[in-house]
Short mmCIF file of C-alpha atoms in Angstrom, two decimals:
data_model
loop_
_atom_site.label_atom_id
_atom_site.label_comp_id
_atom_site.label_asym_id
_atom_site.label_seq_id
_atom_site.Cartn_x
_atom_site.Cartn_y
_atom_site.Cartn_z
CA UNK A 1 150.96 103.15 59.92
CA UNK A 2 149.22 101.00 57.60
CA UNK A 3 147.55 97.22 59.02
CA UNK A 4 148.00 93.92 57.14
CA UNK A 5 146.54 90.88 58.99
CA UNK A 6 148.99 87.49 58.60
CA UNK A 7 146.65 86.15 55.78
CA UNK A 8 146.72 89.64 54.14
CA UNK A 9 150.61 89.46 54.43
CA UNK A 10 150.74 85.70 53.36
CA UNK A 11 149.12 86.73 49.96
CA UNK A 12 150.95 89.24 49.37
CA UNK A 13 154.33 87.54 49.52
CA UNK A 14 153.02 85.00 47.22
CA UNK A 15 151.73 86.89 45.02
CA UNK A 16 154.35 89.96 44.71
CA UNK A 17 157.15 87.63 43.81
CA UNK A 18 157.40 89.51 40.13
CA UNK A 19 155.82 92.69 38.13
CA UNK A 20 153.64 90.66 35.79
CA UNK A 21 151.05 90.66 38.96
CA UNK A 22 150.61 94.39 37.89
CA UNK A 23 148.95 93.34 35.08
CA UNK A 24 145.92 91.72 36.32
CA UNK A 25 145.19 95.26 38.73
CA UNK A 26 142.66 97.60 37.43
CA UNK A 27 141.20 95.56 35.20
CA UNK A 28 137.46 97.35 34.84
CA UNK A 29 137.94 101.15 33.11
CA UNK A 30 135.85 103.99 32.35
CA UNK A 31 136.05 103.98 28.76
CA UNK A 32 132.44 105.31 27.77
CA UNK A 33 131.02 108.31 29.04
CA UNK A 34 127.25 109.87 28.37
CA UNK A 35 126.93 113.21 29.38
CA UNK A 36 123.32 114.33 29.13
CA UNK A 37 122.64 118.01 29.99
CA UNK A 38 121.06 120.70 27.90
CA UNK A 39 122.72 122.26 25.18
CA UNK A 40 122.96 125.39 27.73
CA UNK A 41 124.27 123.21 30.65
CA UNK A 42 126.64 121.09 28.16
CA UNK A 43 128.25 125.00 27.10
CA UNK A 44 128.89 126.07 30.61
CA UNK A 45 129.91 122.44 31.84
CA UNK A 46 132.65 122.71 29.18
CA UNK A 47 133.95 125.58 28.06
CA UNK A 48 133.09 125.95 24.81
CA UNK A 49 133.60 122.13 24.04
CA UNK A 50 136.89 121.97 25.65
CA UNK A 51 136.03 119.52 28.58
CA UNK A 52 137.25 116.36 26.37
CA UNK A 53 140.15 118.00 26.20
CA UNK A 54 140.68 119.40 29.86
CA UNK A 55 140.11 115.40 30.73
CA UNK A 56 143.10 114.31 27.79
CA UNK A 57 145.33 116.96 29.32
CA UNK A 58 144.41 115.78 33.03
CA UNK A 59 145.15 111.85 32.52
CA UNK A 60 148.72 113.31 30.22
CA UNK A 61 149.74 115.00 33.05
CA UNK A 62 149.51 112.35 35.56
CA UNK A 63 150.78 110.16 33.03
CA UNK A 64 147.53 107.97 33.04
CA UNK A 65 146.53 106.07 29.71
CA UNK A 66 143.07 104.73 28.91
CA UNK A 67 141.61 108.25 28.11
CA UNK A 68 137.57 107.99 28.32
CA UNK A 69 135.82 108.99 25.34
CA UNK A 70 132.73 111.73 26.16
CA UNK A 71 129.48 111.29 24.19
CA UNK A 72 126.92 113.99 24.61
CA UNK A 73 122.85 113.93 25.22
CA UNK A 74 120.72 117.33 24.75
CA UNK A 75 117.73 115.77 26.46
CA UNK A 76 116.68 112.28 27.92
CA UNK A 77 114.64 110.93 25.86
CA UNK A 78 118.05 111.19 23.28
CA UNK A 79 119.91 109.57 25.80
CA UNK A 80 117.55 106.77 26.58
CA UNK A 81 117.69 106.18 22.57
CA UNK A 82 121.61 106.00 22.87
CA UNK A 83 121.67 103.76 25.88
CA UNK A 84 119.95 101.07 23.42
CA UNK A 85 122.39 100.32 21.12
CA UNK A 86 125.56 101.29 22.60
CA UNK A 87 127.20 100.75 25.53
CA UNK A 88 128.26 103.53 28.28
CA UNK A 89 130.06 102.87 31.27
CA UNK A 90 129.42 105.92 33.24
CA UNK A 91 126.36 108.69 32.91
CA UNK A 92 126.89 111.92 34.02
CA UNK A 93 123.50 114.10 34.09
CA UNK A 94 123.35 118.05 34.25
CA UNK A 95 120.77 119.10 36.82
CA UNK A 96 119.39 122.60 37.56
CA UNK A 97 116.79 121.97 40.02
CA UNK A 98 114.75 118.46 40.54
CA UNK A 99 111.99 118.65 37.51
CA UNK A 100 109.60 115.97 36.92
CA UNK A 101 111.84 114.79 33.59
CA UNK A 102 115.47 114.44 35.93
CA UNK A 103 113.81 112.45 38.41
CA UNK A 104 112.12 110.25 35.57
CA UNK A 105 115.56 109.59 33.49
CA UNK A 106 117.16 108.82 36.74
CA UNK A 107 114.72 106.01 37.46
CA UNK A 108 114.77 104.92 34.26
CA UNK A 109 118.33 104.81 33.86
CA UNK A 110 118.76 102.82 37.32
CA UNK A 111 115.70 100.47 36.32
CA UNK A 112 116.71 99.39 32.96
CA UNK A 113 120.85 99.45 34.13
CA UNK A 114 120.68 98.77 38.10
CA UNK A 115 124.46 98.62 38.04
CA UNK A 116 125.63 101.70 35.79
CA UNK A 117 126.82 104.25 37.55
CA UNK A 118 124.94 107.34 37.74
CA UNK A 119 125.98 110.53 38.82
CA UNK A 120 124.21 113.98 39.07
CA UNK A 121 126.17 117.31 38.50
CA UNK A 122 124.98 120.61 39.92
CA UNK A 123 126.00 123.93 38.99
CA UNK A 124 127.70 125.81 41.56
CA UNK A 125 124.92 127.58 43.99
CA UNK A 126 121.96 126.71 42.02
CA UNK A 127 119.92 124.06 43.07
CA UNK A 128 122.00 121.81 44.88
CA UNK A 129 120.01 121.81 47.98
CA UNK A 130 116.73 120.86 45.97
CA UNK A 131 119.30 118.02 44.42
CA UNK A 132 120.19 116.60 47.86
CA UNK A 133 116.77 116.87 49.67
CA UNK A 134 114.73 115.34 46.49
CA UNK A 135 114.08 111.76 45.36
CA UNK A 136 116.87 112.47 43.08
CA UNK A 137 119.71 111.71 45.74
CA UNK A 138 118.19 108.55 46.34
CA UNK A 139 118.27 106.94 42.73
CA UNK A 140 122.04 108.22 41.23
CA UNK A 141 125.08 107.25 42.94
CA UNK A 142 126.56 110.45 43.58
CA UNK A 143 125.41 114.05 43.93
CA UNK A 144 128.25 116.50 42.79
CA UNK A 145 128.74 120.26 42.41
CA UNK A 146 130.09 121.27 39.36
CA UNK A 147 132.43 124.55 39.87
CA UNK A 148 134.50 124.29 36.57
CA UNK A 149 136.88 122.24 37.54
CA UNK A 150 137.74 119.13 34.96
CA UNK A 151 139.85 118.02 37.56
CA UNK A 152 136.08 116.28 38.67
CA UNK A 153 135.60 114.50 36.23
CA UNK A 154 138.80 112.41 36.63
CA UNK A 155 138.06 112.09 40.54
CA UNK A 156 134.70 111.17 39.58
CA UNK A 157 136.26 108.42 37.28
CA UNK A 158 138.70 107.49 39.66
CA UNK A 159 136.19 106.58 42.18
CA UNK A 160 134.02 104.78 39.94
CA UNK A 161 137.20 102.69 38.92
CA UNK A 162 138.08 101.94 42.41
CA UNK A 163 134.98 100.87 43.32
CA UNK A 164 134.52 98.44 40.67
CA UNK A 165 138.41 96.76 41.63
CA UNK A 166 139.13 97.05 45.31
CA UNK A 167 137.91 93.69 45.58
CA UNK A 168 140.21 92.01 43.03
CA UNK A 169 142.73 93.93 43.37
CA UNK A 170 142.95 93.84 47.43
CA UNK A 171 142.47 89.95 46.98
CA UNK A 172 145.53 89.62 43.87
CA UNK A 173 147.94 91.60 45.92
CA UNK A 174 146.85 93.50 48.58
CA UNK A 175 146.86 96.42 46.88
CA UNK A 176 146.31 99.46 50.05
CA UNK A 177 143.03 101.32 50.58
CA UNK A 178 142.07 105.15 51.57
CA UNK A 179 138.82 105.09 53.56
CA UNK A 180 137.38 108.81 53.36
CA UNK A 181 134.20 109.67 55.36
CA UNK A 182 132.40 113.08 54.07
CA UNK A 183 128.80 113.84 53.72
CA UNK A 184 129.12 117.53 52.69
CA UNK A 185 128.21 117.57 48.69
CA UNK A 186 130.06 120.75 47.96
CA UNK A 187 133.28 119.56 50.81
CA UNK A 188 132.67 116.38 48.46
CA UNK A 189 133.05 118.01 45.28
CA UNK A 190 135.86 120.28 45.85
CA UNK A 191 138.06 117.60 48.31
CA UNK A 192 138.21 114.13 45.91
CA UNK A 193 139.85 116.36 42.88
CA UNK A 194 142.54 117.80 45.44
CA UNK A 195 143.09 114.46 47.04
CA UNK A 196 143.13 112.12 43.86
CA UNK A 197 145.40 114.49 42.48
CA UNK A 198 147.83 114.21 45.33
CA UNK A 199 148.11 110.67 45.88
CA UNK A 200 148.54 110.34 42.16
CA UNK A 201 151.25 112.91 42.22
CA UNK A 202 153.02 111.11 45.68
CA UNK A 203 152.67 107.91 43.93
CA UNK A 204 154.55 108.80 40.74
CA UNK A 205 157.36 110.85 42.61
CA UNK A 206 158.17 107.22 44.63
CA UNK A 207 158.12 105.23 41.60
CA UNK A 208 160.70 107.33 40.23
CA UNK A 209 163.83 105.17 41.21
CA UNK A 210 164.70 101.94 40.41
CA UNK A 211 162.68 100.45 37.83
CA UNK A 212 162.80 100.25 34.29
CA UNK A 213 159.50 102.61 32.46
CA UNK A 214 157.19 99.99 31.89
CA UNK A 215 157.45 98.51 35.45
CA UNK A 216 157.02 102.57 36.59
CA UNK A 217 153.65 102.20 34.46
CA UNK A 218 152.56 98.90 36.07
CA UNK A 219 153.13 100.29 39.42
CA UNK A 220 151.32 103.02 39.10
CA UNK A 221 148.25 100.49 38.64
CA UNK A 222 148.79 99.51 42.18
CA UNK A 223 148.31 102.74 43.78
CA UNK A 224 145.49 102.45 47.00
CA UNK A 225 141.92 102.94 45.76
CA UNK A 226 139.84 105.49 47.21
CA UNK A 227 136.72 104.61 49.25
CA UNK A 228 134.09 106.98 49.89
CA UNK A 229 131.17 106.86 52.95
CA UNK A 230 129.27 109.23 53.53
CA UNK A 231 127.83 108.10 56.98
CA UNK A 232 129.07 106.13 60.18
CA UNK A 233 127.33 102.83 59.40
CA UNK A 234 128.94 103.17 56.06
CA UNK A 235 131.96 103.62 57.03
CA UNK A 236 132.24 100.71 59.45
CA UNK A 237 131.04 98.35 56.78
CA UNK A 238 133.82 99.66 54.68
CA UNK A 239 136.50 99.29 57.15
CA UNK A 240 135.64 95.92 57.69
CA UNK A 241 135.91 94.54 54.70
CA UNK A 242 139.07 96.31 53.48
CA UNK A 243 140.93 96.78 57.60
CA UNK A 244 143.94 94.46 56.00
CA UNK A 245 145.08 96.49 53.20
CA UNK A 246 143.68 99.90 54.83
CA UNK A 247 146.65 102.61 54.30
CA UNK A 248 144.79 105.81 56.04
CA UNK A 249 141.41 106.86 57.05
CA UNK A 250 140.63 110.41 56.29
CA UNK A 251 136.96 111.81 58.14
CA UNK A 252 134.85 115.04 58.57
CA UNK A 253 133.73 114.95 62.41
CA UNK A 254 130.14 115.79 61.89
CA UNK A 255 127.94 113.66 59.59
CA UNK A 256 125.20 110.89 59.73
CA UNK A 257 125.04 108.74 62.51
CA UNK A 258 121.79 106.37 63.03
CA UNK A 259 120.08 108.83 60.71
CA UNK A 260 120.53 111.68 62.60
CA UNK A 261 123.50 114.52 62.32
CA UNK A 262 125.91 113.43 64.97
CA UNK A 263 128.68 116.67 65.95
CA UNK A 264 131.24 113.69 67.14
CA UNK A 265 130.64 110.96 64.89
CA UNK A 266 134.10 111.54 63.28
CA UNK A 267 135.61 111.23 66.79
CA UNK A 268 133.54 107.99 67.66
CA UNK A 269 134.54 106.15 64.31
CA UNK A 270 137.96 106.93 65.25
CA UNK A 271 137.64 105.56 68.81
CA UNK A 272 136.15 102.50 67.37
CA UNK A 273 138.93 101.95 65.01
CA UNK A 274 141.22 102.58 67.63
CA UNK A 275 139.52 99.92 69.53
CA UNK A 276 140.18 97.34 67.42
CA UNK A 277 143.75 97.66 68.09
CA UNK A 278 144.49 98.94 64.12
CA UNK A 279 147.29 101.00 63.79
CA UNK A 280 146.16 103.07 60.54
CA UNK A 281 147.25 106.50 60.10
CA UNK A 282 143.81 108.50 60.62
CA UNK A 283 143.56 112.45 59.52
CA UNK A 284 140.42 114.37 61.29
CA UNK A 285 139.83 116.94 58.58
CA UNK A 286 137.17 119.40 59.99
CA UNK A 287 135.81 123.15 59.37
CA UNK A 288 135.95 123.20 63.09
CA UNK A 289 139.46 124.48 64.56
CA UNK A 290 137.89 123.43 67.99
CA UNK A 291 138.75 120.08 66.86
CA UNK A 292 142.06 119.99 66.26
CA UNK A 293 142.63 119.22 70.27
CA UNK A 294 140.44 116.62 70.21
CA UNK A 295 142.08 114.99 66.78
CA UNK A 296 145.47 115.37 68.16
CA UNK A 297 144.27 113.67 71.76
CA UNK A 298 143.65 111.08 69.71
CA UNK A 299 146.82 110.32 67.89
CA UNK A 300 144.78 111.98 64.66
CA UNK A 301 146.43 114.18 62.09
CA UNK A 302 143.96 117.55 61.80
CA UNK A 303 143.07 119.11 58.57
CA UNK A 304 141.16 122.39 58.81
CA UNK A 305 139.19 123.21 55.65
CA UNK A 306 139.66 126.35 55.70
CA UNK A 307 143.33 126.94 56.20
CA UNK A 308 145.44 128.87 53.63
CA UNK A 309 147.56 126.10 53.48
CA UNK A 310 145.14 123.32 52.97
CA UNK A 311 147.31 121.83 49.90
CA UNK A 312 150.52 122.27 51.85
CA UNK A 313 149.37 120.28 55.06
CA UNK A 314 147.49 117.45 53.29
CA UNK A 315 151.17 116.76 51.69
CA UNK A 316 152.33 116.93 54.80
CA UNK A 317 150.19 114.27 56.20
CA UNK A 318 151.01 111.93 53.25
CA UNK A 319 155.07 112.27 53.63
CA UNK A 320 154.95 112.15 57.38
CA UNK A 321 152.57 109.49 57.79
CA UNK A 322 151.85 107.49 55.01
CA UNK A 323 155.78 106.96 53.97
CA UNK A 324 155.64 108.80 50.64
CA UNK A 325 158.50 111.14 51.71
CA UNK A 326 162.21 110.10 53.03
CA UNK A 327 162.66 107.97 55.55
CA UNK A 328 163.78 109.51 58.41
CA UNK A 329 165.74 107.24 60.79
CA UNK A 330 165.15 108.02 64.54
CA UNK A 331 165.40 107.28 67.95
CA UNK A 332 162.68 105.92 70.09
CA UNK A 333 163.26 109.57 71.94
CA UNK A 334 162.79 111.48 68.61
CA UNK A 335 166.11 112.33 67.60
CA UNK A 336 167.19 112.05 64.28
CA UNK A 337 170.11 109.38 63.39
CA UNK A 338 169.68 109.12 59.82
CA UNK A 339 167.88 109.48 56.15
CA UNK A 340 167.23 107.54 52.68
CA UNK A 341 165.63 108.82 50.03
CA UNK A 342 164.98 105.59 48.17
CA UNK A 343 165.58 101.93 48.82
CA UNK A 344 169.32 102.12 47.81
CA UNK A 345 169.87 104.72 50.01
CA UNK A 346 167.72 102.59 52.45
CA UNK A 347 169.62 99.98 52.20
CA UNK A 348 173.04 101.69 53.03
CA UNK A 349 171.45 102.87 55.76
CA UNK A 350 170.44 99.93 57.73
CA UNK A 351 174.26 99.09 57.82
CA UNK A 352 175.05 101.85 60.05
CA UNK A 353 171.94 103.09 62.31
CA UNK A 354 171.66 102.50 65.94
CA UNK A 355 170.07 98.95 67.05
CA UNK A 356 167.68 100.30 68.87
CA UNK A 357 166.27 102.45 65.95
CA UNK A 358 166.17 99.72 64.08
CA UNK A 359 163.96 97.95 66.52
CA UNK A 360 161.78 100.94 66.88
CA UNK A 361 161.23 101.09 63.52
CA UNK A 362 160.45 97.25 62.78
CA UNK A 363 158.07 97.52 65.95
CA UNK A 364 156.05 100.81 64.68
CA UNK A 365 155.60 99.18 61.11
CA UNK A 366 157.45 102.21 59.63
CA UNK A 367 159.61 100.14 57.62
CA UNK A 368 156.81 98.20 55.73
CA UNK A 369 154.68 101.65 55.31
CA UNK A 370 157.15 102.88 53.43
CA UNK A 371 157.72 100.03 51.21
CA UNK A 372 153.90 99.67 50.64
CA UNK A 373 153.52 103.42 49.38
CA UNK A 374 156.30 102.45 46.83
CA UNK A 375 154.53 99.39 45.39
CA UNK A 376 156.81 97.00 47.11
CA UNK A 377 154.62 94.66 48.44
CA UNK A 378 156.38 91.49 48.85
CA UNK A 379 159.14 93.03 50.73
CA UNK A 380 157.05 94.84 52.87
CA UNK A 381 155.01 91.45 53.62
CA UNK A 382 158.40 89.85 54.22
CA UNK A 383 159.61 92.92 56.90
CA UNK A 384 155.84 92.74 58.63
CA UNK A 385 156.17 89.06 59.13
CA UNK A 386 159.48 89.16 60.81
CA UNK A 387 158.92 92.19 63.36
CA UNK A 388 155.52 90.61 64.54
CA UNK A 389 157.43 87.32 64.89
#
């Protein structure tokens, strides 16, 4: 379940007291976008010019305003001319293989704008590997394989987004964070669309009751950001900084570790975690089915990549254990005493359930988990505070 530390709490019930704090959340956007790739690359990439489009339709359907406009570059040097007079937020860069010219515009880009986000698209099984291993990886922020999904693009803005406001936004109102540990490029690239597009979807299905359209929209601002690492040192500095508002930590089981590959870094970041007495939901999502005993020894949900019903199971892990499904009432033996659907129901509920679920529940932090995943923070502060009392 998710962690808040007493000072975390104490902000939160400060702070949470009325909607207007929604306001102040996700206050740096995406709004310019240069794409530079050839006019080859910028065909393929897009359909036939649809890909502005594809990215309207995408934000539409998850009912997400502040559409990004897309500019396009045919080569660098017309890019480099752009970047002078107007302003981009994000530059997206269509790579075959690591020429002389990519590697130059990269540096350039990151000398003359060390804090614009650059990131490097790769079509599907050509070149990526020369991508990754060159002096490429080391100057853009991310590496990314582009397979034609557009669904990328918004995962790529998403991330981007979060990065810029976790800070602010975990400091106004405690506003929950995903860690995710992957250093795969193509497990990267074909993961964040699937998962953004989940926890958007989860978040809009428990905003549905109880408040009024515009406090719905508002909400939706406060959904947890995204964090990506793609080693174990990286990971550890993340979870530090964010461990009060962290809502789930979701890791591959073999990546960087001192440099080197490590087979079992997933499971030692875990056991560290663990360690530090934190109570966060963790998923172990591996290639590996070997794994799945050592995940579930662990208290971990497991995730195999290549399971049929990869879509199916990831939902699973976000109704069962991050509270965006009903509560289910129960027993500290298991059984089932009860259900609510939605705070009213909740509420009802409470009148009539067993004591000692009701101390289970308080005890486990189920009760605030659920409120959190609904945007109700100050309640959820208020519940936290009186079962660790």
């Amino acid at each position: 379940m998710p962690i808040g530390s007493d000072d975390s709490n104490g902000r939160l019930e400060q702070k949470m007291g009325n909607g207007a704090v929604f306001h102040d959340l996700m206050k740096r956007r995406v709004s310019e976008i240069l794409l530079v790739s050839s006019l080859y690359d910028s065909f393929v990439l897009d359909e036939g010019g649809q890909l502005g489009d594809h990215l309207l339709t995408n934000y539409m359907d998850l009912n997400l305003r502040h559409t990004p406009r897309l500019t396009r570059a045919s080569t660098p040097s017309e890019a480099l001319s752009m970047m002078r007079y107007r302003r981009f937020d994000l530059v997206l860069t269509m790579m075959r293989s690591p020429d002389k010219d990519s590697l130059a515009f990269c540096q350039t880009v990151k000398h003359r704008f060390p804090q614009k986000p650059l990131v490097a698209l790769v079509h599907d099984s050509i070149g990526l590997n020369e991508v990754v291993n060159s002096v490429v990886h080391s100057v853009v922020d991310h590496v990314l394989v582009w397979s034609g999904d557009s669904r990328l693009l918004l995962a790529i803005i998403k991330l981007i987004e979060d990065r810029w406001n976790v800070d602010h936004d975990t400091k106004k109102c405690g506003v929950r964070t995903f860690l995710v540990v992957e250093d795969s490029v193509r497990q990267i690239s074909s993961f964040l669309p699937m998962l953004y597009a989940e926890l958007m979807t989860q978040t809009h299905k428990v905003m549905v009751e109880g408040h009024n359209y515009m406090d719905k929209l508002l909400r939706i601002k406060a959904r947890p950001k995204l964090l990506l690492a793609h080693d174990f040192e990286e990971a550890k500095v993340l979870f530090r900084r964010h461990e009060s508002t962290m809502m789930a930590v979701i890791s591959d089981v073999e990546f960087p570790r001192d440099g080197l590959m490590d087979q079992k870094a997933g499971f030692t970041l875990l056991k560290w975690i663990r360690g530090r007495e934190t109570k966060v939901p963790a998923m172990i999502h591996s290639g590996q089915a070997t794994n799945r005993a050592g995940a579930e020894s662990m208290g971990c949900f497991f995730l195999d990549k290549n399971s049929r019903t990869w879509l199916e199971d990831l939902r699973e892990f976000f109704v069962k254990y991050l509270g965006f499904g009903d509560f289910v009432f129960r027993l500290p033996s298991g059984k089932k005493v009860g259900r609510a659907a939605n705070i009213r129901e909740m509420e009802r509920m409470l009148l009539t359930i067993p004591d000692e679920s009701l101390t289970y529940h308080l005890q486990s932090s189920h009760f605030s988990s659920w409120l959190m995943a609904r945007a109700e923070y100050s309640l959820a502060a208020k519940i936290r505070t009186t079962a660790t009392s």
